[in-house]
Coordinates of C-alpha atoms in Angstrom, one line a residue:
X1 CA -5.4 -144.3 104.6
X2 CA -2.6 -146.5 103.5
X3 CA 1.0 -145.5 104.8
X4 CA 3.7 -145.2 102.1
X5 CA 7.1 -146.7 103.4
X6 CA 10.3 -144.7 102.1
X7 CA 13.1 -147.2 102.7
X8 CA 15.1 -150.7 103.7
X9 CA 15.6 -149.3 107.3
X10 CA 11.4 -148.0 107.9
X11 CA 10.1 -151.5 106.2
X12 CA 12.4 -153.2 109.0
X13 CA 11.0 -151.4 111.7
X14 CA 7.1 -151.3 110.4
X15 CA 7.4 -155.6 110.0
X16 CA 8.7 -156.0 113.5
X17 CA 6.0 -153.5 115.3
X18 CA 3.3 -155.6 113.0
X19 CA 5.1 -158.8 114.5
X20 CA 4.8 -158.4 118.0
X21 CA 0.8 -157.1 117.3
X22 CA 0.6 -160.3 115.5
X23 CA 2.1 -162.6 118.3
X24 CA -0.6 -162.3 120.4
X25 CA -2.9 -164.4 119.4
X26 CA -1.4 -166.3 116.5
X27 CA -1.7 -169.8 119.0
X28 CA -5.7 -168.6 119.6
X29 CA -6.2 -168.1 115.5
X30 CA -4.7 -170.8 114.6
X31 CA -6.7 -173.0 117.3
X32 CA -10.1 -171.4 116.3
X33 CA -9.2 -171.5 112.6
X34 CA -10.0 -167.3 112.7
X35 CA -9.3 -165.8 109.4
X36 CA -7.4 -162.7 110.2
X37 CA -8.7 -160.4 108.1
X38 CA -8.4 -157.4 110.7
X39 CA -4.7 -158.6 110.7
X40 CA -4.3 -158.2 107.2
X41 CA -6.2 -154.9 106.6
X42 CA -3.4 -153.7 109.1
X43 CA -0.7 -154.8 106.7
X44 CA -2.2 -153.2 104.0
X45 CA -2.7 -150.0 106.2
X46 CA 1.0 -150.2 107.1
X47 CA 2.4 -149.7 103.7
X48 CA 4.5 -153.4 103.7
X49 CA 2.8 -154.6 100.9
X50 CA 4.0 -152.0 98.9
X51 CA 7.8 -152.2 99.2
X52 CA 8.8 -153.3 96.2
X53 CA 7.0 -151.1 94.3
X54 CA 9.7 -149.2 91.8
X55 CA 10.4 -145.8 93.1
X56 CA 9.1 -144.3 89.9
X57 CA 5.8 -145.3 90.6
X58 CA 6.2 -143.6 93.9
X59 CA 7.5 -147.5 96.1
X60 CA 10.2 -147.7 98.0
X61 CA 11.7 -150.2 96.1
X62 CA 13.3 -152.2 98.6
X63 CA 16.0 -154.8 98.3
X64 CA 15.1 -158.5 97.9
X65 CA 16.9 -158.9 100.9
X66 CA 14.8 -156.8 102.8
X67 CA 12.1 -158.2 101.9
X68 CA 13.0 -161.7 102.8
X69 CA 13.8 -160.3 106.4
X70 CA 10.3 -158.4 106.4
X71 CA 9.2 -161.7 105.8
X72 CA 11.1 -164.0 108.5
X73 CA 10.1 -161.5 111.1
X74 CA 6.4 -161.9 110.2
X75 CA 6.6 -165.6 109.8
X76 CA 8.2 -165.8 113.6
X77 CA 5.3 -164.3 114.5
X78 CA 2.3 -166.1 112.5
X79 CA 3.6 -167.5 109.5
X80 CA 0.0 -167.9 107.7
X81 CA 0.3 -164.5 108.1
X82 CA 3.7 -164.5 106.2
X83 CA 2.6 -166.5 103.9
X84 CA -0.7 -164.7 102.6
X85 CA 1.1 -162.4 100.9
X86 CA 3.5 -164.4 99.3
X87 CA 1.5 -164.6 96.4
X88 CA 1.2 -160.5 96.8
X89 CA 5.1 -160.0 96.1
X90 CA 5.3 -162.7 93.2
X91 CA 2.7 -161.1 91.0
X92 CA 3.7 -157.5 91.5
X93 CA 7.7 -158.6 90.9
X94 CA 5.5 -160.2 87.7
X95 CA 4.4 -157.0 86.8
X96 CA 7.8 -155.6 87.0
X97 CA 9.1 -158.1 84.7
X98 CA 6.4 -158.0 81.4
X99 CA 3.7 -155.4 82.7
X100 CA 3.4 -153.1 80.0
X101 CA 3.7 -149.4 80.9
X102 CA 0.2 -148.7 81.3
X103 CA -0.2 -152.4 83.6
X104 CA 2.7 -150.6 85.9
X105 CA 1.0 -147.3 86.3
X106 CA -2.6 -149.3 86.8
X107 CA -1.6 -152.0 88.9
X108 CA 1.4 -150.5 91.0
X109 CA -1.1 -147.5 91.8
X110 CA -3.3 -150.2 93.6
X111 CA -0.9 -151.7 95.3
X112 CA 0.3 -148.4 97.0
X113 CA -3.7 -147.5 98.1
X114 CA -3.6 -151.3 99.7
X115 CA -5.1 -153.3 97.3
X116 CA -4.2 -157.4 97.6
X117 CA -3.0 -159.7 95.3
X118 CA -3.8 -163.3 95.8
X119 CA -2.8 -165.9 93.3
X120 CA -4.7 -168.4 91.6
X121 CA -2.1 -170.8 90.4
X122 CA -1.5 -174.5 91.3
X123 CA -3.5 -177.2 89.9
X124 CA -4.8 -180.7 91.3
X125 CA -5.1 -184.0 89.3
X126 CA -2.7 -182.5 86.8
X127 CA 0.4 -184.3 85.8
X128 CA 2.6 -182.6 87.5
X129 CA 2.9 -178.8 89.4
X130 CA 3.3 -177.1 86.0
X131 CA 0.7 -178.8 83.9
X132 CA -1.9 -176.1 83.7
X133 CA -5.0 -176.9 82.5
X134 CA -6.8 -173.4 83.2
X135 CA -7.4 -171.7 79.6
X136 CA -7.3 -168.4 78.5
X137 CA -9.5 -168.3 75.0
X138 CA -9.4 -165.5 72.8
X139 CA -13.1 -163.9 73.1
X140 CA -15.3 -162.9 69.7
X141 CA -16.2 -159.8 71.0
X142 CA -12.7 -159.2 72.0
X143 CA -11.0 -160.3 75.6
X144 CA -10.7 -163.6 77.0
X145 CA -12.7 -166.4 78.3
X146 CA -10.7 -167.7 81.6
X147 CA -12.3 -171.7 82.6
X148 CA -10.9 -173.7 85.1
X149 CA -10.3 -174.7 88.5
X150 CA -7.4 -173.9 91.3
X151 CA -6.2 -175.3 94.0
X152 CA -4.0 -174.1 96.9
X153 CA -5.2 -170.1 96.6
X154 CA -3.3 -168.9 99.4
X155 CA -4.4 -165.1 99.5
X156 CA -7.4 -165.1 97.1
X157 CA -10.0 -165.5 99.6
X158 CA -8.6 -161.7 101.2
X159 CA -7.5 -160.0 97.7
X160 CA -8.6 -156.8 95.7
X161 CA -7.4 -158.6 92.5
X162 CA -6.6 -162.5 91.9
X163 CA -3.5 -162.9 89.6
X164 CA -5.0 -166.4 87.6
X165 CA -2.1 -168.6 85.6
X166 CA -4.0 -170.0 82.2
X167 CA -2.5 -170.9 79.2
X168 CA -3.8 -170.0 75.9
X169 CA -4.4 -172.0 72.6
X170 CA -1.1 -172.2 71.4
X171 CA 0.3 -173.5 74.9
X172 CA 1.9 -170.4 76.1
X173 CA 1.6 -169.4 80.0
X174 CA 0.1 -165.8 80.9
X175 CA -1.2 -164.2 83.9
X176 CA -4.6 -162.6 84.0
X177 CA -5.3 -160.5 86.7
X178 CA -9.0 -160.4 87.8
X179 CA -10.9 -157.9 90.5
X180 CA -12.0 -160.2 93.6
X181 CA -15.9 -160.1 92.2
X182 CA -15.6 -160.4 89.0
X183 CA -18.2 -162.5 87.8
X184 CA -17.8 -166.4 86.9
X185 CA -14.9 -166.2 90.1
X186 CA -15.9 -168.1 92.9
X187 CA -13.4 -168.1 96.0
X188 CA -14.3 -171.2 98.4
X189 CA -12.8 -171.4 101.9
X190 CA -11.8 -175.3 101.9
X191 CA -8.5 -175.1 102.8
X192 CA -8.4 -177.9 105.8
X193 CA -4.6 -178.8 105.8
X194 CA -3.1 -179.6 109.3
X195 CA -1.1 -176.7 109.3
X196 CA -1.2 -172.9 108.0
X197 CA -4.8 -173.4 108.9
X198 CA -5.8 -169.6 108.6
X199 CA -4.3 -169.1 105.2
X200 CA -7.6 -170.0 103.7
X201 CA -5.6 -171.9 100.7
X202 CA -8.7 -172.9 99.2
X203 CA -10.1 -173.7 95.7
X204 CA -10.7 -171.0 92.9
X205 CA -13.5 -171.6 90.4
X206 CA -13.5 -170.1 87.0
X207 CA -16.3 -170.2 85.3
X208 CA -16.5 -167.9 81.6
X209 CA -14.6 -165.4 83.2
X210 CA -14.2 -162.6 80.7
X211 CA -10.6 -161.0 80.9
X212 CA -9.9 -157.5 78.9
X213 CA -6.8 -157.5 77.1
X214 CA -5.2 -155.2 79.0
X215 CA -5.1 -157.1 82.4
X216 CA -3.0 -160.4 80.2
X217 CA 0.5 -160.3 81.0
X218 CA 2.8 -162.5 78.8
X219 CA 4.4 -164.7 82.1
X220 CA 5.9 -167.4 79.3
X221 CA 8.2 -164.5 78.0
X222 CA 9.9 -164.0 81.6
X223 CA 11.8 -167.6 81.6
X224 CA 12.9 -166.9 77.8
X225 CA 16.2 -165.2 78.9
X226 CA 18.1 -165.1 82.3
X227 CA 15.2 -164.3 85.1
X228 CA 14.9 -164.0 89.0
X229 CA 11.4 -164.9 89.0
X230 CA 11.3 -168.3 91.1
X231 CA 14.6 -167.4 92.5
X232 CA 12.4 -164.2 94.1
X233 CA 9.4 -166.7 95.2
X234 CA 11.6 -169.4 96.3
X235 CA 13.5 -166.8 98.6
X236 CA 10.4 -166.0 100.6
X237 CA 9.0 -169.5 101.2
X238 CA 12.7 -169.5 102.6
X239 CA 12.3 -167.0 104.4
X240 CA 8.8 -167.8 106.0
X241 CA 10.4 -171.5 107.0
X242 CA 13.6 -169.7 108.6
X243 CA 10.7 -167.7 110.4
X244 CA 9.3 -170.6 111.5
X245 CA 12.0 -171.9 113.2
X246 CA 13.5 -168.9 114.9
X247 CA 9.7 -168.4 116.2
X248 CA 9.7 -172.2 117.6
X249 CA 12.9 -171.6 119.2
X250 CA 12.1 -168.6 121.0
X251 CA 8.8 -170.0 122.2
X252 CA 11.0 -173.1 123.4
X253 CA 13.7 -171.2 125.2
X254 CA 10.9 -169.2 126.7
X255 CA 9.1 -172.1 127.8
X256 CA 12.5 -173.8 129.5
X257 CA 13.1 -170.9 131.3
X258 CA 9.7 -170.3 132.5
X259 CA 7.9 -173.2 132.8
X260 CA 10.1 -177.1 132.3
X261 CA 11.0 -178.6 134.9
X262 CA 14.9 -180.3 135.2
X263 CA 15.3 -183.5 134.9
X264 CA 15.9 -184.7 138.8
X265 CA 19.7 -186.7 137.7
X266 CA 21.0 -183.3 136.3
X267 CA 21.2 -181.8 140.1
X268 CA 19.9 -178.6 139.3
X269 CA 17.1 -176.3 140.0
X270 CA 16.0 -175.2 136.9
X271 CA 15.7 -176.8 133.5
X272 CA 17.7 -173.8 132.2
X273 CA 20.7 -175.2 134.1
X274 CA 20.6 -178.7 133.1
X275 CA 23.4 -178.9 130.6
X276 CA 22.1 -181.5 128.5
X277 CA 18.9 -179.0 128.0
X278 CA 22.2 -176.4 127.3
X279 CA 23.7 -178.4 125.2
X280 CA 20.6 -179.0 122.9
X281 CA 19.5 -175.1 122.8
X282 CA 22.9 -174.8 121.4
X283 CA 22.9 -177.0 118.7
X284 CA 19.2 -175.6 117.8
X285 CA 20.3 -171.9 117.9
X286 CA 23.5 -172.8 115.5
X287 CA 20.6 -174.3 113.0
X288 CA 18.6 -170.9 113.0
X289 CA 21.7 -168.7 113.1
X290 CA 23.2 -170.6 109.8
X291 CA 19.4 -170.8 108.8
X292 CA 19.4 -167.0 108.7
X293 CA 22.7 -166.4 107.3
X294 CA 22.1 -168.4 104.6
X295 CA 18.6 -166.6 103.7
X296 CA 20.5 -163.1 104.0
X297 CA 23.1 -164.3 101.5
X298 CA 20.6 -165.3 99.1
X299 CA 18.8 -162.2 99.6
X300 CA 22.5 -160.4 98.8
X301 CA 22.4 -162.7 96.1
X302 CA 19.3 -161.9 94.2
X303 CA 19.9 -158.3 94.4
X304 CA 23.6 -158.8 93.1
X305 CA 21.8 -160.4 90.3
X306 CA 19.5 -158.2 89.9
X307 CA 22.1 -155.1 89.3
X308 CA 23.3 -157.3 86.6
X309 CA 21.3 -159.8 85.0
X310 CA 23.0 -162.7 83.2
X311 CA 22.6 -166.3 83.1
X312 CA 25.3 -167.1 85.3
X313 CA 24.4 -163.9 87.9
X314 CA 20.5 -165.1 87.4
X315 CA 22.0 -169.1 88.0
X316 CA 24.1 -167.8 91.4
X317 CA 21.0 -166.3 93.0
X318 CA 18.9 -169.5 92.1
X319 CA 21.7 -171.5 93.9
X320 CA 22.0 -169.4 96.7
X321 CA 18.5 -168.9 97.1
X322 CA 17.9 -173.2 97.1
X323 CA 21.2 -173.9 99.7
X324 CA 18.7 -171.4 101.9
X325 CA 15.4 -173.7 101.5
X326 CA 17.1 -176.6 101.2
X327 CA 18.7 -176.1 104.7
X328 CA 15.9 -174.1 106.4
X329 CA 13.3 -176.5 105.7
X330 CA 14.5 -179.8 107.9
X331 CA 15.4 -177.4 110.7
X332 CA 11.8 -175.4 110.8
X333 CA 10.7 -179.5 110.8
X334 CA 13.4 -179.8 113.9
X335 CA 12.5 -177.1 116.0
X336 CA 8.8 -177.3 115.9
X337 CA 9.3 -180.8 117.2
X338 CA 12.4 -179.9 119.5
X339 CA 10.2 -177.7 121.2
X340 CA 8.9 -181.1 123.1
X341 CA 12.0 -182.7 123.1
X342 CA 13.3 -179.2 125.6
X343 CA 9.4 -178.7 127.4
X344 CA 9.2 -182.3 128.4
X345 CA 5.1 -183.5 129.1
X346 CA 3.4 -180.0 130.1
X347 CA 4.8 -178.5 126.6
X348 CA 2.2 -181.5 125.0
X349 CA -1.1 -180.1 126.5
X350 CA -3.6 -179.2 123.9
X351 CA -4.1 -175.9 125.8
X352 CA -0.4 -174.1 124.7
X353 CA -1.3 -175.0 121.3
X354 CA 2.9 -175.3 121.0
X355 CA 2.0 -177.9 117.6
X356 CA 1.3 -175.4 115.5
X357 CA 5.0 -174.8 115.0
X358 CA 5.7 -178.2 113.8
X359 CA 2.0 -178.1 111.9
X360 CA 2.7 -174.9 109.6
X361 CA 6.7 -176.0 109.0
X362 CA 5.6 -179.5 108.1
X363 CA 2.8 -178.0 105.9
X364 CA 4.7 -175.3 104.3
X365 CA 8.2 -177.2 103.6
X366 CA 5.3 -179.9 101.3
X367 CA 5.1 -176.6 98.9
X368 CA 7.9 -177.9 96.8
X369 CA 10.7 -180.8 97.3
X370 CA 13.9 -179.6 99.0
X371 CA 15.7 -182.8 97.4
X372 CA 15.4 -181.3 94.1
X373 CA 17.5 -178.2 94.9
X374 CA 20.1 -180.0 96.4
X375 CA 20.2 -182.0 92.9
X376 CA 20.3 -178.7 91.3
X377 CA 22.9 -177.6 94.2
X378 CA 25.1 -180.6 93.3
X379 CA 25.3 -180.3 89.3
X380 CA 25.9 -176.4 90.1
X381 CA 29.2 -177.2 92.4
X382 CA 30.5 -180.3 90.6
X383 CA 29.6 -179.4 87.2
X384 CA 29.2 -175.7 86.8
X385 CA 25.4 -176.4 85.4
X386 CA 23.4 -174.2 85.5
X387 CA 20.1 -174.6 86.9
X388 CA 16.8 -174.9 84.5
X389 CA 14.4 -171.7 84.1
X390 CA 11.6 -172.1 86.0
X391 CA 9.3 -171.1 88.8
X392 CA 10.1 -173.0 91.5
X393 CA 14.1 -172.6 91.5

């Protein structure tokens, strides 16, 4: 039986009990390469998946804010984890956008009995991260036809229904969302990055994949007027790289106290006391304290937006949301290699596994280029431009 959450403050409190389950052996699953389906099927159990489901579809509707915290505290823990689901919270905030009525009831109805979303979206050997070649044909015997091939599935592998991004003849994007078996889907474990390794971010084949009308959302229509869509996205792959880091610097202060040894010119007894060891576990923690206060102010941001949605609220809570990623994403890159720099040779052994942090930050910051925002960032502060429509801002 799937738990419905009521608030903010019970979403809070369910994400960090599922965090400290999830601690445990997120250095064993990630060395083993063990899917963690029993993992998940807890999340769906716990109600988390569901927040954002409007309240009058029976959701708690939580702020964007919340959300992004709900994700940090997940990500500290096991950010493949955190980052299954980002998929999940795009395509229902797609839903909320240009779902028709009877989408909402349907699909919003799943999502509070459990039921996954993965994502089907990104492309490889296309032009660029928005050149979708996946097509979506208008059917003789009514419906579409979906064909193509996708990369980077993160989530479809464990999902109920696989959200698929196709374009139809006339160029325009939409969003068909097909049940995990449908037939002419084929999910295929290949992921084999060097970090999120248990994400299962593998390759989706269509193959004449019929596609009622009814389950076709209209995604081109979202970035027509002022939208929060990628600034929604954006702020959780923020928020799973802020994760990242706080989680590598509690494992390093943990590991300075417990197990480094001082260096022998510092005079002291414990690597804890050496002050240039100090000195360094300050200027890490000011990284992830600023890391995190700028994800809550671009959570504060969105949902300001949100309340009232214009261009320049919508253009704000892109910006706010990039200064977040843009910062957070060199200092998850820091800490995971920091954590050597404080642990000294033992921290190195194969055994402690203590790479993964660097692995899933490096691998996850590649998802799209920080350098971009701060472009964005720049023309924003100098100019007052206001940043392009699109998914990834």
């Amino acid at each position: 039986m799937t738990h419905v959450i009521a608030d903010d403050a019970e979403a809070l409190a369910v994400a960090r009990d599922l965090a400290g389950e999830f601690a445990v052996e997120a250095a064993a699953r990630d060395t083993e390469r063990r899917l963690p389906g029993p993992e998940l099927d807890r999340l769906s159990a716990s109600g988390l998946l569901a927040i954002s489901v409007p309240r009058e579809h029976g959701g708690a509707d939580v702020s964007a804010r919340t959300v992004a915290q709900v994700f940090k505290v997940l990500a500290a823990a096991d950010p493949n984890l955190a980052q299954i689901p980002q998929s999940h919270f795009v395509y229902v905030n797609v839903l909320r956008r240009q779902g028709s009525a009877d989408q909402r009831k349907f699909f919003f109805g799943e999502v509070l009995e459990g039921r996954r979303f993965g994502n089907a979206q990104s492309e490889a050997g296309t032009k660029h991260v928005q050149d979708y070649r996946t097509t979506l044909t208008a059917a003789p015997e009514g419906g579409f036809t979906l064909n193509g091939t996708k990369h980077y599935s993160t989530g479809a592998l464990f999902a109920d229904w696989i959200p698929v991004l196709a374009r139809r003849e006339d160029g325009t994007l939409h969003v068909a969302y097909l049940p995990r078996d449908a037939p002419g889907l084929t999910v295929v474990d290949d992921w084999a990055g060097m970090g999120q390794r248990t994400t299962a971010s593998g390759t989706v084949l269509l193959e004449n994949v019929l596609v009622p009308e009814y389950r076709v959302v209209p995604h081109h229509l979202t970035f027509t007027g002022p939208q929060l869509h990628g600034a929604f996205a954006q702020l959780l792959h923020a928020a799973i790289d802020v994760g990242i880091a706080a989680g590598a610097l509690d494992e390093a202060v943990e590991f300075v106290r417990t197990k480094a040894r001082p260096w022998f010119e510092s005079g002291q007894d414990r690597a804890a006391d050496d002050p240039l060891v100090i000195q360094r576990v300050g200027e890490l923690a000011i990284k992830v304290r600023a890391a995190e206060a700028l994800l809550d102010a671009a959570g504060a941001a969105v949902d300001a937006a949100r309340a009232d949605l214009t261009d320049d609220s919508a253009g704000a809570a892109s910006i706010a949301v990039a200064t977040a990623k843009a910062f957070a994403d060199p200092v998850a890159v820091e800490l995971g290699s920091a954590i050597f720099e404080l642990g000294g040779t033992r921290s190195s052994l194969e055994e402690l596994n203590l790479n993964r942090h660097w692995r899933n930050a490096r691998t996850h910051t590649l998802h799209d280029p920080a350098r971009w925002k701060i472009q964005h960032i720049g023309r924003y502060v100098l100019n007052g431009q206001l940043p392009p429509r699109h998914g990834l801002l």
